[in-house]
Tab-separated table of C-alpha atoms in Angstrom:
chain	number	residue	atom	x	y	z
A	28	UNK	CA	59.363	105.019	107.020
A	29	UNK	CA	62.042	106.236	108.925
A	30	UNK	CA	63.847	109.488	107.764
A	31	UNK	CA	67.543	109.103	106.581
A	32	UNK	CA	70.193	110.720	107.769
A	33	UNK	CA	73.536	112.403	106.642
A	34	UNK	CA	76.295	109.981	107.776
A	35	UNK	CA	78.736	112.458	106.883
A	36	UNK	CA	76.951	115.412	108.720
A	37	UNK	CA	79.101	115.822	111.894
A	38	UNK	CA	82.055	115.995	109.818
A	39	UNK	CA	81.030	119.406	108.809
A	40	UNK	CA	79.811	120.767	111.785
A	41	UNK	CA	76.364	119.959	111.473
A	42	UNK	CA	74.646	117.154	113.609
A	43	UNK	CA	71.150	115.999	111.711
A	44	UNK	CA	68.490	114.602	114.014
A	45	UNK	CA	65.600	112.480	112.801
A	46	UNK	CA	63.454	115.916	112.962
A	47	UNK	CA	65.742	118.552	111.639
A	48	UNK	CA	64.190	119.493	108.410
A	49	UNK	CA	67.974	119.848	106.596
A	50	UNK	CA	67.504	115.820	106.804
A	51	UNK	CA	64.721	116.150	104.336
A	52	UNK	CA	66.429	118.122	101.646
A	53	UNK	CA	66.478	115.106	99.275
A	54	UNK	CA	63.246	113.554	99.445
A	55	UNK	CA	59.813	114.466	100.847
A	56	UNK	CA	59.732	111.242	102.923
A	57	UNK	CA	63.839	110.484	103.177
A	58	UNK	CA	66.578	109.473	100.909
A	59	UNK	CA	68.688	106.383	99.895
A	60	UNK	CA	72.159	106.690	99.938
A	61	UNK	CA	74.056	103.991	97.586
A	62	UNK	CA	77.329	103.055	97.621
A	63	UNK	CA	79.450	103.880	94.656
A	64	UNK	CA	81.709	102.039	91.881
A	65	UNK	CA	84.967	103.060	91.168
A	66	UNK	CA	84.625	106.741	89.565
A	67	UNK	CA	87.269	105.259	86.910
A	68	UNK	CA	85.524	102.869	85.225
A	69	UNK	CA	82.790	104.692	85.187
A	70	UNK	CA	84.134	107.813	83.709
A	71	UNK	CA	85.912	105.972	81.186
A	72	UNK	CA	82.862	103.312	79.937
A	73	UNK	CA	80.803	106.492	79.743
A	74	UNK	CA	83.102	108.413	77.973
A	75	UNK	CA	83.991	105.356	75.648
A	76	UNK	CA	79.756	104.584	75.234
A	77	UNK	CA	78.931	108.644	73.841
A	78	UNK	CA	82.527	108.791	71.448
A	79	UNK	CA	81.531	105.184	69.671
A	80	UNK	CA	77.748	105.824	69.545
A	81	UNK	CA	78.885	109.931	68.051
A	82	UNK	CA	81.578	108.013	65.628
A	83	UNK	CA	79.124	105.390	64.599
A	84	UNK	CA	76.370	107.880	63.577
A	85	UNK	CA	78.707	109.727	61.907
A	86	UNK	CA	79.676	107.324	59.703
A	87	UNK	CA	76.855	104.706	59.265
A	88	UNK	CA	73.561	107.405	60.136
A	89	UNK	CA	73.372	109.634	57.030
A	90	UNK	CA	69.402	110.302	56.973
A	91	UNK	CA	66.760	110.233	59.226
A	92	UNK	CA	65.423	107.181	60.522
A	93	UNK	CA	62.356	107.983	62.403
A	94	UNK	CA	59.044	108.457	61.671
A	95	UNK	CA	57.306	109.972	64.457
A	96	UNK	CA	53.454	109.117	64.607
A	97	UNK	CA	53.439	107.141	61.152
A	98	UNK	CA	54.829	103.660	62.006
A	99	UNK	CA	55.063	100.904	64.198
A	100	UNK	CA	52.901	97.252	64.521
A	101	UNK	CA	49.364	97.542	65.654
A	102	UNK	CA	48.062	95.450	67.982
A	103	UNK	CA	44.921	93.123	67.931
A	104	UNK	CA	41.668	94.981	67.018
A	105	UNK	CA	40.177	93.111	70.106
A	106	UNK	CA	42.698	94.706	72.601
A	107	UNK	CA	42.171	98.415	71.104
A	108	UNK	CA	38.793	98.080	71.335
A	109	UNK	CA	39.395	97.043	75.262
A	110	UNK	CA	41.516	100.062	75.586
A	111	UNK	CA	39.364	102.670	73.974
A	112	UNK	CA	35.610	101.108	75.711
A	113	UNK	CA	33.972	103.857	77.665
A	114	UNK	CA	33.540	101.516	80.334
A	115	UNK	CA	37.351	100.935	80.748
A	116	UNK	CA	38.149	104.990	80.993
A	117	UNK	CA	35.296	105.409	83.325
A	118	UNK	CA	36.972	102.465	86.026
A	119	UNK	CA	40.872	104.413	84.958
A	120	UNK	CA	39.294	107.919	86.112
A	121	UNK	CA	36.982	106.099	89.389
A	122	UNK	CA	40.410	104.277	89.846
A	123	UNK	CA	42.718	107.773	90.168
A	124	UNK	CA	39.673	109.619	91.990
A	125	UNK	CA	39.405	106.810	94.738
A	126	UNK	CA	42.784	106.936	95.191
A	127	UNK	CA	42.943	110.861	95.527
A	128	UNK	CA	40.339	110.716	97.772
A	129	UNK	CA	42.201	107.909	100.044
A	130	UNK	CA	44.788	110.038	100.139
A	131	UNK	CA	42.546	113.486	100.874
A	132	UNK	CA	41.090	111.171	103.688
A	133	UNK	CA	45.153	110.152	105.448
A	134	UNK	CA	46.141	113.711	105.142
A	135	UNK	CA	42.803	114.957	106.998
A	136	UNK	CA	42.744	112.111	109.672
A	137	UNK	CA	45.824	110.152	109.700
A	138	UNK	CA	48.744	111.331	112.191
A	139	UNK	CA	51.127	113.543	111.097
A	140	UNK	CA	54.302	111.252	110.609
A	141	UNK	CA	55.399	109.842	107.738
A	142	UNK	CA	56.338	106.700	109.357
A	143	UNK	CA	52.706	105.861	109.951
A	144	UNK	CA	50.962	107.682	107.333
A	145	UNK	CA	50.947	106.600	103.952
A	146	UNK	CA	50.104	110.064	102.215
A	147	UNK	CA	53.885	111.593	102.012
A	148	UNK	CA	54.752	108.174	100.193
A	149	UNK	CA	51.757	108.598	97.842
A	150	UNK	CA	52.875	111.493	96.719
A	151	UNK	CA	56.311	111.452	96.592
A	152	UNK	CA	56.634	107.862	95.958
A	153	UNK	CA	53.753	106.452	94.483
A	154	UNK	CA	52.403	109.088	92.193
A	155	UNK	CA	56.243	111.265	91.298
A	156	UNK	CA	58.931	108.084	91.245
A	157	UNK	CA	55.961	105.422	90.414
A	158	UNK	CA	54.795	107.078	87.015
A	159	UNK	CA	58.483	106.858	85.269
A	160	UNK	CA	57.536	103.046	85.135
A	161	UNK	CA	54.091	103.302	84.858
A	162	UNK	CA	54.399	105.760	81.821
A	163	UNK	CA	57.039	103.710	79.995
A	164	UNK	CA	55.120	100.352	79.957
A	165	UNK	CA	51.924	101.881	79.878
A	166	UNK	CA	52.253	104.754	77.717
A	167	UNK	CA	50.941	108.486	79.697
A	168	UNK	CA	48.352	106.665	82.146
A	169	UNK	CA	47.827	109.968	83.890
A	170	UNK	CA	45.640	111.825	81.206
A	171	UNK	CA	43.399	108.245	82.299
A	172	UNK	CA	43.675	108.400	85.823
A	173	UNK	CA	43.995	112.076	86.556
A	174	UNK	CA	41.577	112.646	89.258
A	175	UNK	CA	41.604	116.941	88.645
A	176	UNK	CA	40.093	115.399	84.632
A	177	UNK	CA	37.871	113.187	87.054
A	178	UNK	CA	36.173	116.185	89.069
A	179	UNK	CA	36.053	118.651	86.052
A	180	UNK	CA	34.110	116.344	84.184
A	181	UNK	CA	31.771	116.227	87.102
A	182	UNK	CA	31.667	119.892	87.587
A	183	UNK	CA	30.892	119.969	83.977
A	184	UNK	CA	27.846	117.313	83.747
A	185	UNK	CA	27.018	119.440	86.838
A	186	UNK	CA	26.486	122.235	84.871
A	187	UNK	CA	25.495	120.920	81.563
A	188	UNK	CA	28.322	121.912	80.022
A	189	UNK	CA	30.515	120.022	77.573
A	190	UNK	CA	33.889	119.072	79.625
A	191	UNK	CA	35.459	120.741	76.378
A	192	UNK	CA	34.185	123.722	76.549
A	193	UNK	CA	35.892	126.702	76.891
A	194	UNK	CA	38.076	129.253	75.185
A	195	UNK	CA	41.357	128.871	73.316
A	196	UNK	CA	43.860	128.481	75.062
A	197	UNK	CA	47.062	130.390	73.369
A	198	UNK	CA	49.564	128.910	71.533
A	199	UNK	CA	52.748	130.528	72.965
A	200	UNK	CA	51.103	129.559	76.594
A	201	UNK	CA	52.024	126.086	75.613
A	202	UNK	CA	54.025	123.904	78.630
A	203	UNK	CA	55.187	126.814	80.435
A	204	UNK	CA	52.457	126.386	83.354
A	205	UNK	CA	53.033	122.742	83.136
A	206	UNK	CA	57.298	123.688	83.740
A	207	UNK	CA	55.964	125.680	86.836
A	208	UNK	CA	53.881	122.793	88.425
A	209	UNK	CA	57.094	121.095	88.160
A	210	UNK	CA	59.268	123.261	89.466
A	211	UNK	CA	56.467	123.932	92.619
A	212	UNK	CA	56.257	120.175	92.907
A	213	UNK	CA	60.209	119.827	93.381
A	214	UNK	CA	60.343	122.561	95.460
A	215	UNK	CA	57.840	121.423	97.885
A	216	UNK	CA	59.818	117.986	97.811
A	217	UNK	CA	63.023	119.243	97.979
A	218	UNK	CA	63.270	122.712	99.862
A	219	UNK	CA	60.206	123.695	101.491
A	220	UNK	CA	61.057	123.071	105.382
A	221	UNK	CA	58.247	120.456	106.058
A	222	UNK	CA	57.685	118.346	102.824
A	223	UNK	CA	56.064	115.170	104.602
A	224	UNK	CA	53.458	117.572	107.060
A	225	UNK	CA	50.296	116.837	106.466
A	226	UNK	CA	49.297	120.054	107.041
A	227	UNK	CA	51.818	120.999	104.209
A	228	UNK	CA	50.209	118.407	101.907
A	229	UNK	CA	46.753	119.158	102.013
A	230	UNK	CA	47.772	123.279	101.343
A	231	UNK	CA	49.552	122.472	98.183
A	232	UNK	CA	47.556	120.001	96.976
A	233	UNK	CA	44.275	121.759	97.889
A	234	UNK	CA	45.864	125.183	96.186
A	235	UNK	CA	46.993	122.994	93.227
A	236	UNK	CA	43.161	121.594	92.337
A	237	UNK	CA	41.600	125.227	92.820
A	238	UNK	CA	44.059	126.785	90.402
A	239	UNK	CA	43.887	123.772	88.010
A	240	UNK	CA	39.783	123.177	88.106
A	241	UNK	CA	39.385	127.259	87.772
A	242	UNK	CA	41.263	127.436	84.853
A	243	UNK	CA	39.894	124.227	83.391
A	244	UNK	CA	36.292	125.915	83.594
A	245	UNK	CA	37.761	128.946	81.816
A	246	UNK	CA	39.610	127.120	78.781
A	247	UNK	CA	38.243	123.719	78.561
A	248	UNK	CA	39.589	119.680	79.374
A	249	UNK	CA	42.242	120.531	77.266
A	250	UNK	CA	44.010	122.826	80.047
A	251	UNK	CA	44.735	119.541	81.569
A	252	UNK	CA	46.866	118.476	78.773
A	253	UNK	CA	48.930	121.467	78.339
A	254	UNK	CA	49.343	123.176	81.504
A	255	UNK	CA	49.009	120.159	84.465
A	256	UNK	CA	52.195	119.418	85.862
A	257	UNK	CA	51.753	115.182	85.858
A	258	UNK	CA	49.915	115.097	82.770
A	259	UNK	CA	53.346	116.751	81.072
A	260	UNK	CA	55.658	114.630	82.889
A	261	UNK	CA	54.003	111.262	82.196
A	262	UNK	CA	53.742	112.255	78.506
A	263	UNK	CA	57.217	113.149	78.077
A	264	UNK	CA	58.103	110.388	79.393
A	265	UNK	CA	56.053	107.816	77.559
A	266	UNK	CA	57.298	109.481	73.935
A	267	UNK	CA	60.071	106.014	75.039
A	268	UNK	CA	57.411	103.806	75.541
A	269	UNK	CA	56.761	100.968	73.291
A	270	UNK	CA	53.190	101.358	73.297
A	271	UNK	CA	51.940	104.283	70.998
A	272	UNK	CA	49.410	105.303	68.492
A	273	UNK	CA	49.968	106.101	65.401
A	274	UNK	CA	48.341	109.327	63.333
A	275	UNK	CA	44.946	107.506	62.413
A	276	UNK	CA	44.528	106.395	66.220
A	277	UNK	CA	45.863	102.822	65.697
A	278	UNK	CA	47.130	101.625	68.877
A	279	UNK	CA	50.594	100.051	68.087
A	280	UNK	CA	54.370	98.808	69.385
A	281	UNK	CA	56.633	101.101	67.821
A	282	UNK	CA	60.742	101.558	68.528
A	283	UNK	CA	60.180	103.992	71.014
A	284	UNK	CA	62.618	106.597	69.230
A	285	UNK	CA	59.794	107.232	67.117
A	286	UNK	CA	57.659	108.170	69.692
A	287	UNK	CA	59.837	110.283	70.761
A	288	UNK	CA	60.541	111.721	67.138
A	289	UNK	CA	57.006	112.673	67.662
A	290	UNK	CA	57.598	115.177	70.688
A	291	UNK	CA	55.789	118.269	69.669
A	292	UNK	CA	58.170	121.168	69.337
A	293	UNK	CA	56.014	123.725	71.938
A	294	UNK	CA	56.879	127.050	73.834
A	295	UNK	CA	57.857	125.511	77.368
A	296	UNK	CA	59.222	122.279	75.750
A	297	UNK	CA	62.854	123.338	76.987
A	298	UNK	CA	61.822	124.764	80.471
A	299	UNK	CA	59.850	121.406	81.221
A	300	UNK	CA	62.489	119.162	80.770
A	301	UNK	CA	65.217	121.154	82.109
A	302	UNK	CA	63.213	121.701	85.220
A	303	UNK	CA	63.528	117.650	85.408
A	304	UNK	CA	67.060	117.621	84.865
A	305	UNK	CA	67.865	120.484	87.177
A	306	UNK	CA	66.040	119.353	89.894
A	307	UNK	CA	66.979	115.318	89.694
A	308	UNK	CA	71.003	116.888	89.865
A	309	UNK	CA	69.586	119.307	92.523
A	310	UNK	CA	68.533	116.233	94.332
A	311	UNK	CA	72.087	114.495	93.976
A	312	UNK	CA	73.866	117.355	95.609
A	313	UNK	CA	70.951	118.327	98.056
A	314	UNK	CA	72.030	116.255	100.818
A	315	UNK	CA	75.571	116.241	100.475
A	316	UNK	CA	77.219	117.346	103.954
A	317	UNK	CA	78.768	120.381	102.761
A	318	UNK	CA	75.636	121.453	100.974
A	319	UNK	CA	73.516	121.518	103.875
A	320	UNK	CA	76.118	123.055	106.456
A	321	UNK	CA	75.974	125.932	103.653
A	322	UNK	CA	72.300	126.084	103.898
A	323	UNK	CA	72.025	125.957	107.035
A	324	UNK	CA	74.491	128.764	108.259
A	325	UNK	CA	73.638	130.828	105.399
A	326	UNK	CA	72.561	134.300	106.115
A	327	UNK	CA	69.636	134.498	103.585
A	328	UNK	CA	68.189	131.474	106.058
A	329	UNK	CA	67.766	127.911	104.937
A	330	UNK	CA	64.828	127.935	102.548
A	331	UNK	CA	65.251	131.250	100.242
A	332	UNK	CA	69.076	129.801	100.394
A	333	UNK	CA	68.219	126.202	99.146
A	334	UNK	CA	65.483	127.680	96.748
A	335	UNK	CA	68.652	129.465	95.058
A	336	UNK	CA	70.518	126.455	94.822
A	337	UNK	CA	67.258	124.733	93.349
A	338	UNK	CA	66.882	127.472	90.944
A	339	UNK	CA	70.347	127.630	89.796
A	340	UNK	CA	70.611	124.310	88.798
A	341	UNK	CA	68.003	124.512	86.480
A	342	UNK	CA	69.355	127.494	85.295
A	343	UNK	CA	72.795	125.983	85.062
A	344	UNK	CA	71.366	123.281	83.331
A	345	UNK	CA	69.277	125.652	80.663
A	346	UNK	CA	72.093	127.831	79.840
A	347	UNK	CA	74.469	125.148	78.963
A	348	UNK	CA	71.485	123.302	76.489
A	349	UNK	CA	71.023	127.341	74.859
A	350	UNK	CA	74.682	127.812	74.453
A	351	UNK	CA	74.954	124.558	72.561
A	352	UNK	CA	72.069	124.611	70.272
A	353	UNK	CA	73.237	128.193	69.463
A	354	UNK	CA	76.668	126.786	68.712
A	355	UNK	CA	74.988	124.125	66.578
A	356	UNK	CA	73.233	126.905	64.716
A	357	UNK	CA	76.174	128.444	63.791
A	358	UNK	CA	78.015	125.215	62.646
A	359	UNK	CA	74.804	123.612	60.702
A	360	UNK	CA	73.258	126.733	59.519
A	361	UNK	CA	70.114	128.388	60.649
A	362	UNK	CA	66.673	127.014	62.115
A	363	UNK	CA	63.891	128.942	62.874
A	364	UNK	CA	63.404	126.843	66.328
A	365	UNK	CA	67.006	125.757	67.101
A	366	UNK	CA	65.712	125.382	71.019
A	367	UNK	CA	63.116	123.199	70.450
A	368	UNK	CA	63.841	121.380	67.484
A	369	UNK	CA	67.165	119.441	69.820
A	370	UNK	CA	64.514	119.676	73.053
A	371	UNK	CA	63.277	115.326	72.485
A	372	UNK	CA	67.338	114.082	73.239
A	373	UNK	CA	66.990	115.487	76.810
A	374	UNK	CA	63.634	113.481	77.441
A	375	UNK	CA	66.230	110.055	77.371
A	376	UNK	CA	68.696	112.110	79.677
A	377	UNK	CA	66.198	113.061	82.419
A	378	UNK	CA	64.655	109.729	82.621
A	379	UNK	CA	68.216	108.239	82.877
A	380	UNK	CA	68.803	110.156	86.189
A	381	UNK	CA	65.149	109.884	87.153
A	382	UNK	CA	66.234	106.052	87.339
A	383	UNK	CA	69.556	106.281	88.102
A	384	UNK	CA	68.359	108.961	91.520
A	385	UNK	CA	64.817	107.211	92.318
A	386	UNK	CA	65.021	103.500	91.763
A	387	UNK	CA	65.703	102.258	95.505
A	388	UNK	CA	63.278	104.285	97.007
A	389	UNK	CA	60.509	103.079	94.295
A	390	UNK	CA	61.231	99.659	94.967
A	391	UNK	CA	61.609	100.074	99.021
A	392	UNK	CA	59.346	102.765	100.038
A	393	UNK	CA	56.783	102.016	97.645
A	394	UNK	CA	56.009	98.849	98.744
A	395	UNK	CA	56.032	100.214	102.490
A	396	UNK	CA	53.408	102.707	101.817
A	397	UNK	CA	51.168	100.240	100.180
A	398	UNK	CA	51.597	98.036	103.439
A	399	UNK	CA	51.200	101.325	105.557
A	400	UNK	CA	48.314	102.302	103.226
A	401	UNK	CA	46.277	98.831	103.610
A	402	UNK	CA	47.076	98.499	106.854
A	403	UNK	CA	48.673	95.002	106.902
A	404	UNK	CA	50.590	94.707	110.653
A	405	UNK	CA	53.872	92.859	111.179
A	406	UNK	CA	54.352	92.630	107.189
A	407	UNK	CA	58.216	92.291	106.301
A	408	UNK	CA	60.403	94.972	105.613
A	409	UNK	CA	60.936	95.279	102.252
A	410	UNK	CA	64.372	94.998	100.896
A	411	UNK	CA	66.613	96.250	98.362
A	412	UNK	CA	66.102	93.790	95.207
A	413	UNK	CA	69.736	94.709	94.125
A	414	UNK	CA	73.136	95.060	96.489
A	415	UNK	CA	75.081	97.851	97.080
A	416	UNK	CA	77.197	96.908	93.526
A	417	UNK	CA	74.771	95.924	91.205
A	418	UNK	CA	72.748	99.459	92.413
A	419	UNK	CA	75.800	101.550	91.507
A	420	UNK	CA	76.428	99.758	88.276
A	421	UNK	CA	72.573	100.186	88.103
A	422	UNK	CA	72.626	104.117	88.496
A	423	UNK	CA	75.408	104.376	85.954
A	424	UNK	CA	74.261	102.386	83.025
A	425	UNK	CA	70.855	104.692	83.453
A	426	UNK	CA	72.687	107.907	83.566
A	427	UNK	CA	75.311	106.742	80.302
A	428	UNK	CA	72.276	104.946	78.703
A	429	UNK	CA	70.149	107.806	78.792
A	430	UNK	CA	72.827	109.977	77.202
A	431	UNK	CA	73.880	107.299	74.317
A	432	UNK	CA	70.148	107.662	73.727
A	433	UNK	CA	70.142	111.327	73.112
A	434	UNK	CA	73.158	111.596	70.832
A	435	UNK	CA	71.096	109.257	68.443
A	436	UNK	CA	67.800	111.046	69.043
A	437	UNK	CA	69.508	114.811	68.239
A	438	UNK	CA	72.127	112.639	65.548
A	439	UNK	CA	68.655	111.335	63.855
A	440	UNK	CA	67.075	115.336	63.988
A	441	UNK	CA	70.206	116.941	62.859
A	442	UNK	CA	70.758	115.000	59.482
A	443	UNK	CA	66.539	115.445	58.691
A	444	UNK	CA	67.082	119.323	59.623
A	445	UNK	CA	70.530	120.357	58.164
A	446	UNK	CA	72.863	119.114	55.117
A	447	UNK	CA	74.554	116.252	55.139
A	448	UNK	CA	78.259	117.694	55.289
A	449	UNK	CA	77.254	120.319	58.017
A	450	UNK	CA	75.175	117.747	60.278
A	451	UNK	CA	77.949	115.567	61.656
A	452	UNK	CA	79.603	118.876	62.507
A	453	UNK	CA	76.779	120.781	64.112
A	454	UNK	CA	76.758	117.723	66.111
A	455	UNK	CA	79.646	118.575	67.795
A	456	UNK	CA	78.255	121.526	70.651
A	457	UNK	CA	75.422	118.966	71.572
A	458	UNK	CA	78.078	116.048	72.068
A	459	UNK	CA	80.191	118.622	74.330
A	460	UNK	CA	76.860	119.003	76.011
A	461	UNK	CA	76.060	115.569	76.338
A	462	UNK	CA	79.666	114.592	77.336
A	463	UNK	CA	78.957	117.529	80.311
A	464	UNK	CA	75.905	116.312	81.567
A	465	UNK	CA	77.248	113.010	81.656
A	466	UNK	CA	80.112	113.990	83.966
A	467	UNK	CA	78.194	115.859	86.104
A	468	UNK	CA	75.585	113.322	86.641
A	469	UNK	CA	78.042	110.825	87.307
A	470	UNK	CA	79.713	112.886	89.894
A	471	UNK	CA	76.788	113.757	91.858
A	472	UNK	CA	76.092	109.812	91.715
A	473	UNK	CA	79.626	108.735	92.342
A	474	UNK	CA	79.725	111.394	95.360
């Protein structure tokens, strides 16, 4: 799994070596770099794609169309009762606990290079890029297979305990630890100075399960489901999958805007998904040459310096989501939640540069660390499925696509939450928003 490196570097100044940790900046285990389509078409079918989907809605879109939790098709009786059988959760939760204990047992005994050890890829590969897929086809798999459930349960029976017990967990608590995990998670991926070290690895990870089993014993399973970093980021991101219950359990196939109608408007909605934004464009400028010539002759020192630049976009990408809801507040009329109640049309956004940032190295270093991981020798290199253009056209339809999608998620919201003559308006400040995003996303791709 060899490293990538800058091809641009020595241009600025700054030769990258194999082992110089600025190489890592973009990815705990290495980066792709894919070559770009011409920044005019791209601009302009992106720009053309949000003003025709914003003029449609206006005109054709005059009530709410989604239903949240209270529609779709349900499936065979015979197929839920496959999916809900005790004895299928207990082989999901032996499945995600064998596999965090293969993983416990590479970092503790495997060497430490992420060429022949298959844990860096695991984590940053298999687990972070492989549960966008997982969770859209699949629905949010990790609540099944998280292994931290796994051992709390066991502490629990250990105890004689119900795994539920516990006390309340506040309500304005809601995903704000969850928006931390994340923001850890990235920042072990994408600034600390030694992402793949196993000795790096088994600190976080071990310091992640102590915090996350202590507090489980103090508020019950359900801290799992509000406050673990994966648990958050696969459900988010299967409110666009297909598969979905409905409110009497029902499992069904829905339009996926309705699951994502069904997004529950929480304290730390907003942080969580800007902290996926931020830190996928983060990511896109991360290993740009300039950026890490900056970093690295910056006087602050390259870590606190890239942990800035990490924390800014975030930041960057908060403020500009506040100032627009406010400005749709003003133009629509008042809300008491104007933050959350526009927070679902980012979900659509962040998985379109999740995509559009993390596809290649899904479909080439995820195979590789399966072959490293089972220990097949002389196996073939695996090798990009697309070339150089369809990639690049690839990235941009997921980055425009993802955008289209959340002018008609907030479109949908905004004529349920406001009158009819003031919702096309108040549309406005989120289109300028959308219309931003887009252009930065595309330039960090395009560059």
């Amino acid at each position: 799994m060899p490293v990538a490196e800058s091809e641009a570097g020595a241009g600025q100044g700054v030769v990258l070596h194999p082992a110089d940790p600025s190489t890592l900046l973009a990815h705990g285990i290495g980066s792709q770099h894919d070559l770009p389509i011409s920044p005019f078409y791209a601009f302009a079918g992106a720009f053309a794609a949000l003003f025709v989907s914003f003029l449609a809605l206006g005109l054709l879109w005059s009530s709410s169309r989604f239903r949240a939790n209270r529609s779709g098709l349900p499936l065979p009786a015979g197929l839920q009762r496959v999916a809900d059988a005790p004895a299928t959760r207990t082989a999901l939760r032996g499945l995600g606990l064998a596999a965090a204990l293969a993983v416990l047992l590479h970092l503790l005994l495997g060497p430490d290079d992420p060429s022949r050890n298959p844990a860096p890829g695991a984590v940053y590969v298999l687990l972070w890029v492989g549960l966008v897929p997982a969770s859209l086809l699949l629905g949010p798999v990790w609540r099944l297979l998280n292994p931290l459930r796994t051992l709390h349960r066991l502490l629990s029976r250990a105890r004689r305990r119900p795994p539920a017990a516990g006390r309340p967990l506040p309500a304005r608590i809601g995903l704000w630890p969850a928006a931390a995990g994340l923001f850890g998670f990235t920042w072990l991926e994408l600034v600390s100075p030694d992402p793949a070290s196993t000795t790096t690895l088994l600190i976080a990870l071990t310091g992640y399960t102590a915090l996350h089993l202590l507090l489980a014993a103090r508020f019950g399973e359900r801290w799992f489901t509000d406050a673990d970093a994966f648990e958050a980021y696969s459900g988010l991101l299967a409110r666009l999958s297909p598969l979905g219950r409905r409110d009497d359990g029902r499992l069904v196939l829905r339009n996926p805007f309705h699951g994502l109608d069904a997004t529950p408007e929480r304290p730390g909605l907003v942080a969580t998904v800007c902290v996926l934004l931020g830190s996928t464009a983060y990511d896109g400028y991360s290993d740009n040459p300039a950026w890490i010539n900056a970093v690295q002759t910056s006087p602050l020192g390259r870590t606190p310096a890239a942990t800035l630049g990490l924390f800014a976009s975030i930041a960057l990408v908060a403020t500009l989501y506040c100032v627009c809801t406010a400005a749709t507040r003003l133009v629509s009329g008042p809300h008491p939640r104007p933050l959350t109640a526009f927070a679902h049309s980012l979900v659509p956004i962040a998985l379109g540069y999740l995509i559009a940032h993390y596809f290649s190295l899904l479909v080439i270093e995820g195979p590789r660390t399966v072959i490293m991981a089972l220990g097949t020798d002389n196996a073939p290199e695996p090798s990009p499925p697309l070339g150089p253009g369809g990639l690049a056209a690839l990235q941009v339809i997921a980055v425009v696509s993802g955008h289209v999608l959340g002018v008609v998620a907030a479109h949908d919201r905004s004529v349920r939450l406001f009158p009819p003559a003031r919702a096309v308006a108040g549309q406005l400040p989120l289109l300028a928003l959308m219309v931003t995003y887009t252009i930065g996303g595309l330039t960090l791709l395009l560059n």
